[in-house]
Amino acid sequence: MKRWRRSLAFALALSVAGALASPAARAQDAPDEEAQEAEDEAPPPVQQQKGRRKVIPARADVGGKDRRATAADAKGGPSEKDRGKAELPVEERAARGVAIIERGGQVLGLGALLAGDGRILTALSPLGAGNELTARLADGTTVRVKLGHHDRAWDLALLVPQTGKWAEGLTASSRDPVRPDAQIRSFTAARGKVAAVPLVLRSHRSLIGGDDRQLEEAIELGSRISPLDLGAPIVDEDGRVVAVLGRGCAPNEGKPCTPVAFGAPISAIRSFLRNVPPTAVQPAAWLGIQGVSEASQVAKGVRVTVVHPESPADEARLKGGDRAGSDMILAVDGVPVTTPEALADAIRTHAVGEKVPLTLLSGGKYRQVTVLLRAAPDPKAAASKKPEAELPPPSSSGKATEEYRK
C-alpha cells in the first residue's frame, strides 16, 4: 500500500512538472507575437536588496505618455502647442504664414510673412495709394501696416507691421518650381480664412513689368488667378516659397501686351530684399525710463532715475528719482536685467502694443506691474534731453530674413 502511494505521488509530481514546463517549451517554439505576449504577462522582476527579495511593481501605462511629455517639456523639448503645429499638413502650416491685406475691412490681396522677421512680402499693384492698410493674421487679429519698400517692375512690396510681431512665417525654397514632378500650391482667401489651392506653373519666360521694364525669368502660370489673390506666396511640396504672385504684361508682336498674373521668382525677391532701406523696420517698443545699474544688499537691477511723462512707465506708475524713493527694475517678463543695456535688449524682444510684466524692488518690497509698450516718440524731440545713462537706441539694421537673402 505504501509503495502504491509513493508511485502515485511520483506520477503526480511528474504531471505537475510537465504542465509547468510545457508553456516555456511552447513559448520557445511560438511566433514572435506569442513570445511578446508571454513577456508581457511575465511577473514583475525581483530585486535583491539587503538579503531580502523585493518585488519591483510593474510600471503602469496609464499617464505614462503625459509624464514623458512633461519631462520633454521640462528639458526644453517642443511643447504640446509646437508639436501640434508640426503635425499639421504642410499646406496648413504654410497657410499660417500668409496674411490677408485689407483696407477698411475690404480685402485687397494676400502676403507672405517673412520667417523670424514679421514683415510682409506682397504685390504692389493691389495696394493703391499704400495707406490705411491692415493685415489680418492666421489667428484673426489685425495689425496696422505701412509700406516700407516697393519695386514697380516686379510688382513687389514690403509691408511693415506697426504693432505686434507674428512669430510664424515662410522661408525661401532652393528648388526649381518648374519641373514635371512639382506639387505647387498657392493660396486664396475665403470668409476671412486662408486656404491652399493647387497651381500649375508652365515655364520661365520674359514679361513686361511696371514702368515698361523687361522681366527675365518670370514664372508663367497655367492656372487662373483671382485679383484678390495677388501677393500670395507660391510654395513647393515642403511649404517653402518659390515665388510671389504679381501682375505684369505678356508681349504680343504688333499688338498691345496682355495683362497677366505671374510668379516673381526667388532670385527677384532676394534682389528686392537686399535693397530694403534701413528705415523699413518695425517701430521699437519703448518703456520710457532712464536708469543706472545698481546693486543693493538683496538684489541687482536697473534703478529708475527718470520716468518720461506720458510714457508706458509713467502710466504703470514707476517711480524715478533718488535711491530712497525710486524703483529698481529686476526683471522683464521673468528675464533678469542688471544693466540699462540688458533692460533695453529685454524690452526690444517685445513688440509695440504688447503687455509686459516688470518685477520691481522699491522700499525694500517686491512688486510686479504690467506695462503696455508703445513706439518711441520722435527722436528729434527727445534729442535735447541727455540722461545719466540713456538706454541704447534700438537696432535699425533693416535686414530681411537670411532665408530669402542668401
mmCIF file of C-alpha atoms in Angstrom:
data_model
loop_
_atom_site.group_PDB
_atom_site.id
_atom_site.type_symbol
_atom_site.label_atom_id
_atom_site.label_comp_id
_atom_site.label_asym_id
_atom_site.label_seq_id
_atom_site.Cartn_x
_atom_site.Cartn_y
_atom_site.Cartn_z
ATOM 1 C CA MET A 1 0.000 0.000 0.000
ATOM 2 C CA LYS A 2 2.802 2.395 0.921
ATOM 3 C CA ARG A 3 4.567 1.533 -2.316
ATOM 4 C CA TRP A 4 1.406 2.307 -4.295
ATOM 5 C CA ARG A 5 1.064 5.692 -2.570
ATOM 6 C CA ARG A 6 4.679 6.547 -3.327
ATOM 7 C CA SER A 7 4.155 5.617 -7.013
ATOM 8 C CA LEU A 8 1.020 7.774 -7.181
ATOM 9 C CA ALA A 9 2.820 10.756 -5.617
ATOM 10 C CA PHE A 10 5.729 10.329 -8.048
ATOM 11 C CA ALA A 11 3.312 10.251 -11.016
ATOM 12 C CA LEU A 12 1.537 13.403 -9.827
ATOM 13 C CA ALA A 13 4.871 15.194 -9.434
ATOM 14 C CA LEU A 14 5.837 14.278 -12.993
ATOM 15 C CA SER A 15 2.466 15.503 -14.268
ATOM 16 C CA VAL A 16 2.791 18.855 -12.491
ATOM 17 C CA ALA A 17 6.381 19.257 -13.731
ATOM 18 C CA GLY A 18 5.242 18.583 -17.289
ATOM 19 C CA ALA A 19 2.427 21.116 -17.026
ATOM 20 C CA LEU A 20 4.835 23.782 -15.779
ATOM 21 C CA ALA A 21 7.407 23.022 -18.448
ATOM 22 C CA SER A 22 5.074 22.950 -21.443
ATOM 23 C CA PRO A 23 4.295 26.721 -21.594
ATOM 24 C CA ALA A 24 8.010 27.517 -21.681
ATOM 25 C CA ALA A 25 8.570 24.989 -24.450
ATOM 26 C CA ARG A 26 5.632 26.338 -26.382
ATOM 27 C CA ALA A 27 6.892 29.912 -25.941
ATOM 28 C CA GLN A 28 10.263 28.972 -27.421
ATOM 29 C CA ASP A 29 8.646 27.445 -30.486
ATOM 30 C CA ALA A 30 5.932 30.112 -30.869
ATOM 31 C CA PRO A 31 5.969 33.050 -33.349
ATOM 32 C CA ASP A 32 7.302 36.441 -32.252
ATOM 33 C CA GLU A 33 3.954 37.890 -31.223
ATOM 34 C CA GLU A 34 3.263 34.933 -28.900
ATOM 35 C CA ALA A 35 6.676 35.356 -27.344
ATOM 36 C CA GLN A 36 5.896 39.035 -26.786
ATOM 37 C CA GLU A 37 2.601 38.123 -25.111
ATOM 38 C CA ALA A 38 4.425 35.736 -22.804
ATOM 39 C CA GLU A 39 6.893 38.502 -21.941
ATOM 40 C CA ASP A 40 4.088 40.968 -21.273
ATOM 41 C CA GLU A 41 2.403 38.500 -18.926
ATOM 42 C CA ALA A 42 5.612 37.719 -17.038
ATOM 43 C CA PRO A 43 5.629 38.607 -13.318
ATOM 44 C CA PRO A 44 7.411 41.716 -12.091
ATOM 45 C CA PRO A 45 11.199 41.430 -11.809
ATOM 46 C CA VAL A 46 12.707 40.607 -8.462
ATOM 47 C CA GLN A 47 15.489 42.705 -6.988
ATOM 48 C CA GLN A 48 17.748 41.567 -4.182
ATOM 49 C CA GLN A 49 18.135 44.226 -1.516
ATOM 50 C CA LYS A 50 19.930 43.652 1.781
ATOM 51 C CA GLY A 51 19.374 39.949 1.627
ATOM 52 C CA ARG A 52 15.631 40.258 1.132
ATOM 53 C CA ARG A 53 13.636 39.698 -2.013
ATOM 54 C CA LYS A 54 11.887 42.885 -3.128
ATOM 55 C CA VAL A 55 9.259 42.899 -5.867
ATOM 56 C CA ILE A 56 9.506 45.916 -8.187
ATOM 57 C CA PRO A 57 5.981 46.942 -9.253
ATOM 58 C CA ALA A 58 5.343 46.913 -12.994
ATOM 59 C CA ARG A 59 5.121 50.470 -14.447
ATOM 60 C CA ALA A 60 1.564 51.411 -15.252
ATOM 61 C CA ASP A 61 0.897 52.596 -18.791
ATOM 62 C CA VAL A 62 -1.814 54.979 -17.654
ATOM 63 C CA GLY A 63 -0.437 58.510 -17.710
ATOM 64 C CA GLY A 64 2.947 57.378 -18.995
ATOM 65 C CA LYS A 65 2.619 59.390 -22.184
ATOM 66 C CA ASP A 66 1.742 62.513 -20.225
ATOM 67 C CA ARG A 67 4.695 62.014 -17.894
ATOM 68 C CA ARG A 68 7.072 61.628 -20.810
ATOM 69 C CA ALA A 69 5.642 64.745 -22.471
ATOM 70 C CA THR A 70 6.039 66.740 -19.269
ATOM 71 C CA ALA A 71 9.628 65.576 -18.903
ATOM 72 C CA ALA A 72 10.380 66.543 -22.501
ATOM 73 C CA ASP A 73 8.917 70.000 -21.946
ATOM 74 C CA ALA A 74 10.944 70.437 -18.749
ATOM 75 C CA LYS A 75 14.128 69.614 -20.634
ATOM 76 C CA GLY A 76 13.443 72.263 -23.251
ATOM 77 C CA GLY A 77 11.861 69.952 -25.797
ATOM 78 C CA PRO A 78 9.000 71.023 -28.058
ATOM 79 C CA SER A 79 5.814 71.979 -26.253
ATOM 80 C CA GLU A 80 2.429 70.401 -26.907
ATOM 81 C CA LYS A 81 1.467 73.534 -28.881
ATOM 82 C CA ASP A 82 4.594 73.325 -31.060
ATOM 83 C CA ARG A 83 4.117 69.598 -31.627
ATOM 84 C CA GLY A 84 0.517 70.254 -32.659
ATOM 85 C CA LYS A 85 1.666 72.743 -35.298
ATOM 86 C CA ALA A 86 4.351 70.364 -36.522
ATOM 87 C CA GLU A 87 1.730 67.659 -37.056
ATOM 88 C CA LEU A 88 -0.385 69.878 -39.339
ATOM 89 C CA PRO A 89 -0.288 69.145 -43.094
ATOM 90 C CA VAL A 90 2.331 71.153 -44.976
ATOM 91 C CA GLU A 91 -0.198 73.419 -46.692
ATOM 92 C CA GLU A 92 -1.922 74.225 -43.386
ATOM 93 C CA ARG A 93 1.375 75.095 -41.725
ATOM 94 C CA ALA A 94 2.269 77.309 -44.677
ATOM 95 C CA ALA A 95 -1.144 78.996 -44.523
ATOM 96 C CA ARG A 96 -0.277 80.263 -41.026
ATOM 97 C CA GLY A 97 2.437 82.348 -42.668
ATOM 98 C CA VAL A 98 0.003 84.050 -45.069
ATOM 99 C CA ALA A 99 -1.688 87.368 -44.238
ATOM 100 C CA ILE A 100 -4.803 88.927 -45.776
ATOM 101 C CA ILE A 101 -4.154 92.550 -46.782
ATOM 102 C CA GLU A 102 -7.145 94.822 -46.235
ATOM 103 C CA ARG A 103 -8.227 98.441 -46.270
ATOM 104 C CA GLY A 104 -11.263 99.358 -44.228
ATOM 105 C CA GLY A 105 -12.198 95.685 -43.939
ATOM 106 C CA GLN A 106 -12.077 95.227 -47.727
ATOM 107 C CA VAL A 107 -9.721 92.502 -48.993
ATOM 108 C CA LEU A 108 -7.035 93.807 -51.360
ATOM 109 C CA GLY A 109 -4.757 90.778 -51.676
ATOM 110 C CA LEU A 110 -2.551 88.369 -49.735
ATOM 111 C CA GLY A 111 1.011 88.457 -48.441
ATOM 112 C CA ALA A 112 3.764 86.183 -47.106
ATOM 113 C CA LEU A 113 5.141 86.813 -43.632
ATOM 114 C CA LEU A 114 8.936 86.522 -43.559
ATOM 115 C CA ALA A 115 10.005 83.871 -41.044
ATOM 116 C CA GLY A 116 11.682 85.285 -37.961
ATOM 117 C CA ASP A 117 11.078 88.810 -39.238
ATOM 118 C CA GLY A 118 7.382 89.666 -39.064
ATOM 119 C CA ARG A 119 7.314 91.892 -42.154
ATOM 120 C CA ILE A 120 5.038 91.004 -45.058
ATOM 121 C CA LEU A 121 6.041 90.459 -48.685
ATOM 122 C CA THR A 122 3.176 91.109 -51.093
ATOM 123 C CA ALA A 123 2.234 92.569 -54.504
ATOM 124 C CA LEU A 124 2.329 96.330 -55.007
ATOM 125 C CA SER A 125 -0.424 96.713 -57.596
ATOM 126 C CA PRO A 126 -3.432 95.918 -55.344
ATOM 127 C CA LEU A 127 -2.361 98.400 -52.645
ATOM 128 C CA GLY A 128 -3.371 101.592 -54.447
ATOM 129 C CA ALA A 129 -2.084 104.620 -52.544
ATOM 130 C CA GLY A 130 -0.490 102.316 -49.950
ATOM 131 C CA ASN A 131 -2.014 103.972 -46.887
ATOM 132 C CA GLU A 132 -4.528 102.907 -44.218
ATOM 133 C CA LEU A 133 -3.574 99.260 -44.709
ATOM 134 C CA THR A 134 -4.116 96.430 -42.256
ATOM 135 C CA ALA A 135 -3.043 92.793 -42.283
ATOM 136 C CA ARG A 136 -5.263 90.007 -40.955
ATOM 137 C CA LEU A 137 -3.167 87.209 -39.432
ATOM 138 C CA ALA A 138 -3.856 83.497 -39.046
ATOM 139 C CA ASP A 139 -5.425 83.897 -35.590
ATOM 140 C CA GLY A 140 -7.881 86.512 -36.879
ATOM 141 C CA THR A 141 -6.165 89.536 -35.347
ATOM 142 C CA THR A 142 -5.462 92.591 -37.491
ATOM 143 C CA VAL A 143 -2.402 94.835 -37.327
ATOM 144 C CA ARG A 144 -1.771 98.200 -38.920
ATOM 145 C CA VAL A 145 0.929 98.058 -41.601
ATOM 146 C CA LYS A 146 2.879 100.636 -43.574
ATOM 147 C CA LEU A 147 4.526 100.402 -46.978
ATOM 148 C CA GLY A 148 8.263 100.171 -46.297
ATOM 149 C CA HIS A 149 9.719 99.314 -49.714
ATOM 150 C CA HIS A 150 8.446 98.609 -53.230
ATOM 151 C CA ASP A 151 9.516 97.615 -56.740
ATOM 152 C CA ARG A 152 7.156 98.583 -59.571
ATOM 153 C CA ALA A 153 8.860 96.408 -62.171
ATOM 154 C CA TRP A 154 8.411 93.110 -60.295
ATOM 155 C CA ASP A 155 5.208 94.309 -58.571
ATOM 156 C CA LEU A 156 6.657 93.676 -55.108
ATOM 157 C CA ALA A 157 6.026 95.489 -51.828
ATOM 158 C CA LEU A 158 7.238 95.059 -48.255
ATOM 159 C CA LEU A 159 4.736 95.955 -45.530
ATOM 160 C CA VAL A 160 5.958 96.787 -42.022
ATOM 161 C CA PRO A 161 3.602 95.992 -39.088
ATOM 162 C CA GLN A 162 3.294 98.870 -36.633
ATOM 163 C CA THR A 163 2.081 96.780 -33.704
ATOM 164 C CA GLY A 164 2.743 93.235 -32.559
ATOM 165 C CA LYS A 165 5.019 90.708 -34.181
ATOM 166 C CA TRP A 166 3.845 87.466 -35.775
ATOM 167 C CA ALA A 167 6.395 84.769 -34.946
ATOM 168 C CA GLU A 168 5.419 82.288 -37.661
ATOM 169 C CA GLY A 169 6.383 82.816 -41.274
ATOM 170 C CA LEU A 170 7.673 81.336 -44.520
ATOM 171 C CA THR A 171 11.161 80.623 -45.826
ATOM 172 C CA ALA A 172 12.590 80.508 -49.335
ATOM 173 C CA SER A 173 12.939 77.335 -51.408
ATOM 174 C CA SER A 174 16.070 76.372 -53.346
ATOM 175 C CA ARG A 175 14.226 74.003 -55.712
ATOM 176 C CA ASP A 176 13.229 74.783 -59.288
ATOM 177 C CA PRO A 177 9.432 75.076 -59.206
ATOM 178 C CA VAL A 178 9.014 74.466 -62.961
ATOM 179 C CA ARG A 179 9.505 70.684 -63.135
ATOM 180 C CA PRO A 180 7.192 67.819 -64.089
ATOM 181 C CA ASP A 181 7.020 66.249 -60.627
ATOM 182 C CA ALA A 182 6.458 69.505 -58.729
ATOM 183 C CA GLN A 183 3.413 69.811 -56.466
ATOM 184 C CA ILE A 184 2.873 73.545 -56.292
ATOM 185 C CA ARG A 185 0.342 75.411 -54.153
ATOM 186 C CA SER A 186 -0.753 78.990 -53.816
ATOM 187 C CA PHE A 187 -3.372 80.498 -51.509
ATOM 188 C CA THR A 188 -6.756 82.142 -51.638
ATOM 189 C CA ALA A 189 -8.895 83.908 -49.046
ATOM 190 C CA ALA A 190 -12.497 82.984 -48.380
ATOM 191 C CA ARG A 191 -14.602 84.305 -45.494
ATOM 192 C CA GLY A 192 -11.563 85.674 -43.702
ATOM 193 C CA LYS A 193 -9.653 82.388 -43.867
ATOM 194 C CA VAL A 194 -6.625 81.457 -45.980
ATOM 195 C CA ALA A 195 -6.669 78.133 -47.832
ATOM 196 C CA ALA A 196 -4.148 76.412 -50.103
ATOM 197 C CA VAL A 197 -5.074 75.784 -53.758
ATOM 198 C CA PRO A 198 -3.221 73.819 -56.480
ATOM 199 C CA LEU A 199 -1.344 75.910 -59.023
ATOM 200 C CA VAL A 200 0.131 74.981 -62.407
ATOM 201 C CA LEU A 201 3.436 76.571 -63.462
ATOM 202 C CA ARG A 202 4.255 76.409 -67.167
ATOM 203 C CA SER A 203 7.715 77.856 -67.727
ATOM 204 C CA HIS A 204 10.152 80.693 -67.205
ATOM 205 C CA ARG A 205 9.627 83.476 -69.722
ATOM 206 C CA SER A 206 10.162 87.170 -70.410
ATOM 207 C CA LEU A 207 7.353 89.551 -69.497
ATOM 208 C CA ILE A 208 6.862 93.290 -69.259
ATOM 209 C CA GLY A 209 6.644 94.681 -65.749
ATOM 210 C CA GLY A 210 5.842 98.049 -64.269
ATOM 211 C CA ASP A 211 7.377 101.131 -65.896
ATOM 212 C CA ASP A 212 7.642 99.000 -69.083
ATOM 213 C CA ARG A 213 10.710 97.202 -67.750
ATOM 214 C CA GLN A 214 11.685 93.801 -69.113
ATOM 215 C CA LEU A 215 11.294 90.933 -66.628
ATOM 216 C CA GLU A 216 13.577 87.966 -67.244
ATOM 217 C CA GLU A 217 12.828 84.516 -65.823
ATOM 218 C CA ALA A 218 9.318 85.423 -64.695
ATOM 219 C CA ILE A 219 7.235 82.331 -63.965
ATOM 220 C CA GLU A 220 4.348 81.795 -66.381
ATOM 221 C CA LEU A 221 1.175 80.412 -64.794
ATOM 222 C CA GLY A 222 -1.110 77.727 -66.175
ATOM 223 C CA SER A 223 -3.952 78.446 -63.723
ATOM 224 C CA ARG A 224 -6.424 81.307 -63.461
ATOM 225 C CA ILE A 225 -5.799 83.712 -60.596
ATOM 226 C CA SER A 226 -8.295 85.900 -58.754
ATOM 227 C CA PRO A 227 -7.191 89.552 -58.472
ATOM 228 C CA LEU A 228 -7.743 89.223 -54.716
ATOM 229 C CA ASP A 229 -5.061 86.517 -54.538
ATOM 230 C CA LEU A 230 -2.280 88.764 -55.852
ATOM 231 C CA GLY A 231 0.618 88.927 -53.405
ATOM 232 C CA ALA A 232 0.068 85.344 -52.273
ATOM 233 C CA PRO A 233 3.163 83.166 -51.908
ATOM 234 C CA ILE A 234 3.639 80.189 -54.238
ATOM 235 C CA VAL A 235 5.040 77.249 -52.255
ATOM 236 C CA ASP A 236 6.552 73.858 -53.069
ATOM 237 C CA GLU A 237 5.945 70.428 -51.524
ATOM 238 C CA ASP A 238 7.790 71.455 -48.339
ATOM 239 C CA GLY A 239 5.790 74.652 -47.868
ATOM 240 C CA ARG A 240 8.736 76.853 -48.883
ATOM 241 C CA VAL A 241 8.288 79.909 -51.088
ATOM 242 C CA VAL A 242 9.281 79.609 -54.757
ATOM 243 C CA ALA A 243 7.606 82.835 -55.977
ATOM 244 C CA VAL A 244 5.076 85.552 -55.178
ATOM 245 C CA LEU A 245 2.024 86.273 -57.322
ATOM 246 C CA GLY A 246 2.239 89.603 -59.140
ATOM 247 C CA ARG A 247 0.712 91.399 -62.123
ATOM 248 C CA GLY A 248 2.527 92.028 -65.397
ATOM 249 C CA CYS A 249 2.010 92.067 -69.123
ATOM 250 C CA ALA A 250 2.634 89.436 -71.816
ATOM 251 C CA PRO A 251 4.094 90.918 -75.036
ATOM 252 C CA ASN A 252 2.245 90.443 -78.338
ATOM 253 C CA GLU A 253 4.025 91.198 -81.581
ATOM 254 C CA GLY A 254 2.477 94.266 -83.174
ATOM 255 C CA LYS A 255 -0.295 94.427 -80.554
ATOM 256 C CA PRO A 256 -0.712 95.813 -77.037
ATOM 257 C CA CYS A 257 0.534 93.471 -74.351
ATOM 258 C CA THR A 258 -1.930 91.293 -72.452
ATOM 259 C CA PRO A 259 -2.283 91.768 -68.655
ATOM 260 C CA VAL A 260 -1.376 88.522 -66.886
ATOM 261 C CA ALA A 261 -0.602 87.238 -63.414
ATOM 262 C CA PHE A 262 2.869 85.779 -62.985
ATOM 263 C CA GLY A 263 5.221 84.499 -60.328
ATOM 264 C CA ALA A 264 8.094 86.727 -59.198
ATOM 265 C CA PRO A 265 10.890 84.161 -58.651
ATOM 266 C CA ILE A 266 13.098 83.860 -55.589
ATOM 267 C CA SER A 267 16.016 85.494 -57.428
ATOM 268 C CA ALA A 268 13.943 88.665 -57.914
ATOM 269 C CA ILE A 269 12.682 88.525 -54.320
ATOM 270 C CA ARG A 270 16.210 88.275 -52.936
ATOM 271 C CA SER A 271 17.348 91.226 -55.011
ATOM 272 C CA PHE A 272 14.331 93.200 -53.792
ATOM 273 C CA LEU A 273 15.005 92.422 -50.119
ATOM 274 C CA ARG A 274 18.700 93.284 -50.395
ATOM 275 C CA ASN A 275 17.676 96.846 -51.263
ATOM 276 C CA VAL A 276 15.254 97.375 -48.379
ATOM 277 C CA PRO A 277 16.111 100.733 -46.715
ATOM 278 C CA PRO A 278 17.275 100.652 -43.074
ATOM 279 C CA THR A 279 14.222 102.657 -42.048
ATOM 280 C CA ALA A 280 11.773 99.947 -43.184
ATOM 281 C CA VAL A 281 11.704 98.220 -39.793
ATOM 282 C CA GLN A 282 9.050 97.723 -37.169
ATOM 283 C CA PRO A 283 8.909 100.505 -34.566
ATOM 284 C CA ALA A 284 10.880 99.639 -31.449
ATOM 285 C CA ALA A 285 8.980 99.102 -28.228
ATOM 286 C CA TRP A 286 9.518 101.938 -25.744
ATOM 287 C CA LEU A 287 9.357 101.804 -21.945
ATOM 288 C CA GLY A 288 10.123 105.483 -21.244
ATOM 289 C CA ILE A 289 12.688 105.490 -18.437
ATOM 290 C CA GLN A 290 16.294 106.428 -17.832
ATOM 291 C CA GLY A 291 18.264 104.382 -15.365
ATOM 292 C CA VAL A 292 21.586 103.248 -13.936
ATOM 293 C CA SER A 293 22.937 99.893 -12.818
ATOM 294 C CA GLU A 294 22.708 99.345 -9.104
ATOM 295 C CA ALA A 295 23.221 96.527 -6.591
ATOM 296 C CA SER A 296 21.587 96.505 -3.173
ATOM 297 C CA GLN A 297 22.130 94.035 -0.366
ATOM 298 C CA VAL A 298 19.330 91.843 -1.687
ATOM 299 C CA ALA A 299 19.237 92.320 -5.474
ATOM 300 C CA LYS A 300 20.826 93.735 -8.629
ATOM 301 C CA GLY A 301 18.944 95.664 -11.252
ATOM 302 C CA VAL A 302 18.398 98.994 -13.013
ATOM 303 C CA ARG A 303 17.433 101.849 -10.732
ATOM 304 C CA VAL A 304 14.998 104.272 -12.382
ATOM 305 C CA THR A 305 16.313 107.836 -12.340
ATOM 306 C CA VAL A 306 13.832 109.493 -14.740
ATOM 307 C CA VAL A 307 10.340 108.497 -15.909
ATOM 308 C CA HIS A 308 9.278 110.249 -19.112
ATOM 309 C CA PRO A 309 5.829 111.878 -18.884
ATOM 310 C CA GLU A 310 3.000 110.025 -20.654
ATOM 311 C CA SER A 311 5.264 107.033 -21.280
ATOM 312 C CA PRO A 312 4.317 103.373 -20.665
ATOM 313 C CA ALA A 313 6.410 103.506 -17.473
ATOM 314 C CA ASP A 314 4.569 106.652 -16.339
ATOM 315 C CA GLU A 315 1.186 105.016 -16.985
ATOM 316 C CA ALA A 316 2.304 101.998 -14.908
ATOM 317 C CA ARG A 317 3.324 104.445 -12.112
ATOM 318 C CA LEU A 318 7.013 103.598 -11.986
ATOM 319 C CA LYS A 319 8.922 105.913 -9.671
ATOM 320 C CA GLY A 320 12.201 107.643 -10.511
ATOM 321 C CA GLY A 321 14.468 109.923 -8.541
ATOM 322 C CA ASP A 322 16.882 109.302 -5.695
ATOM 323 C CA ARG A 323 17.840 105.921 -4.296
ATOM 324 C CA ALA A 324 15.394 106.087 -1.392
ATOM 325 C CA GLY A 325 12.238 106.748 -3.383
ATOM 326 C CA SER A 326 12.818 105.181 -6.805
ATOM 327 C CA ASP A 327 12.037 101.760 -8.235
ATOM 328 C CA MET A 328 14.640 99.213 -9.213
ATOM 329 C CA ILE A 329 13.717 97.046 -12.223
ATOM 330 C CA LEU A 330 14.879 93.485 -11.575
ATOM 331 C CA ALA A 331 13.300 91.543 -14.461
ATOM 332 C CA VAL A 332 11.321 91.973 -17.678
ATOM 333 C CA ASP A 333 8.803 89.178 -18.238
ATOM 334 C CA GLY A 334 10.851 86.983 -15.895
ATOM 335 C CA VAL A 335 14.210 87.777 -17.546
ATOM 336 C CA PRO A 336 16.684 89.338 -15.046
ATOM 337 C CA VAL A 337 18.205 92.698 -16.059
ATOM 338 C CA THR A 338 21.195 94.237 -14.281
ATOM 339 C CA THR A 339 22.280 96.987 -16.710
ATOM 340 C CA PRO A 340 20.491 99.599 -18.838
ATOM 341 C CA GLU A 341 21.751 97.741 -21.933
ATOM 342 C CA ALA A 342 20.244 94.444 -20.730
ATOM 343 C CA LEU A 343 16.981 96.227 -19.953
ATOM 344 C CA ALA A 344 16.878 97.753 -23.447
ATOM 345 C CA ASP A 345 17.559 94.362 -25.044
ATOM 346 C CA ALA A 346 14.794 92.738 -22.983
ATOM 347 C CA ILE A 347 12.290 95.430 -23.986
ATOM 348 C CA ARG A 348 13.216 95.107 -27.674
ATOM 349 C CA THR A 349 12.302 91.427 -27.677
ATOM 350 C CA HIS A 350 8.706 92.573 -27.232
ATOM 351 C CA ALA A 351 6.537 94.406 -29.720
ATOM 352 C CA VAL A 352 4.629 97.646 -29.681
ATOM 353 C CA GLY A 353 1.180 97.036 -28.202
ATOM 354 C CA GLU A 354 2.330 94.116 -26.049
ATOM 355 C CA LYS A 355 1.652 93.960 -22.298
ATOM 356 C CA VAL A 356 4.818 93.037 -20.400
ATOM 357 C CA PRO A 357 5.229 92.320 -16.655
ATOM 358 C CA LEU A 358 8.082 94.042 -14.778
ATOM 359 C CA THR A 359 9.452 92.838 -11.447
ATOM 360 C CA LEU A 360 10.375 95.780 -9.216
ATOM 361 C CA LEU A 361 12.040 96.388 -5.867
ATOM 362 C CA SER A 362 11.119 99.585 -4.052
ATOM 363 C CA GLY A 363 11.186 100.474 -0.391
ATOM 364 C CA GLY A 364 12.555 97.041 0.422
ATOM 365 C CA LYS A 365 9.478 95.341 -1.041
ATOM 366 C CA TYR A 366 8.996 93.413 -4.258
ATOM 367 C CA ARG A 367 6.090 94.166 -6.557
ATOM 368 C CA GLN A 368 5.050 93.460 -10.129
ATOM 369 C CA VAL A 369 3.474 95.854 -12.627
ATOM 370 C CA THR A 370 2.347 95.403 -16.235
ATOM 371 C CA VAL A 371 3.293 97.965 -18.870
ATOM 372 C CA LEU A 372 1.667 98.435 -22.268
ATOM 373 C CA LEU A 373 4.571 99.101 -24.640
ATOM 374 C CA ARG A 374 4.328 101.804 -27.293
ATOM 375 C CA ALA A 375 6.542 103.135 -30.054
ATOM 376 C CA ALA A 376 9.199 105.627 -29.050
ATOM 377 C CA PRO A 377 8.398 109.300 -29.655
ATOM 378 C CA ASP A 378 10.062 111.351 -32.354
ATOM 379 C CA PRO A 379 13.816 111.100 -31.645
ATOM 380 C CA LYS A 380 14.304 114.746 -32.691
ATOM 381 C CA ALA A 381 12.009 115.847 -29.877
ATOM 382 C CA ALA A 382 13.899 113.717 -27.353
ATOM 383 C CA ALA A 383 17.374 114.651 -28.597
ATOM 384 C CA SER A 384 17.584 117.739 -26.379
ATOM 385 C CA LYS A 385 17.482 115.601 -23.201
ATOM 386 C CA LYS A 386 20.724 113.954 -22.091
ATOM 387 C CA PRO A 387 20.080 111.294 -19.404
ATOM 388 C CA GLU A 388 22.601 109.963 -16.878
ATOM 389 C CA ALA A 389 22.724 106.554 -18.579
ATOM 390 C CA GLU A 390 20.411 106.525 -21.540
ATOM 391 C CA LEU A 391 19.190 103.149 -22.749
ATOM 392 C CA PRO A 392 20.869 102.183 -26.048
ATOM 393 C CA PRO A 393 18.859 103.066 -29.181
ATOM 394 C CA PRO A 394 17.090 100.203 -30.950
ATOM 395 C CA SER A 395 18.848 98.474 -33.810
ATOM 396 C CA SER A 396 17.721 99.620 -37.246
ATOM 397 C CA SER A 397 19.659 97.251 -39.459
ATOM 398 C CA GLY A 398 16.595 96.559 -41.579
ATOM 399 C CA LYS A 399 17.979 93.193 -42.644
ATOM 400 C CA ALA A 400 15.395 90.805 -44.037
ATOM 401 C CA THR A 401 15.412 87.160 -43.075
ATOM 402 C CA GLU A 402 18.522 85.356 -44.257
ATOM 403 C CA GLU A 403 16.463 82.533 -45.732
ATOM 404 C CA TYR A 404 15.411 84.913 -48.536
ATOM 405 C CA ARG A 405 18.579 86.960 -48.795
ATOM 406 C CA LYS A 406 21.089 84.135 -49.329
#
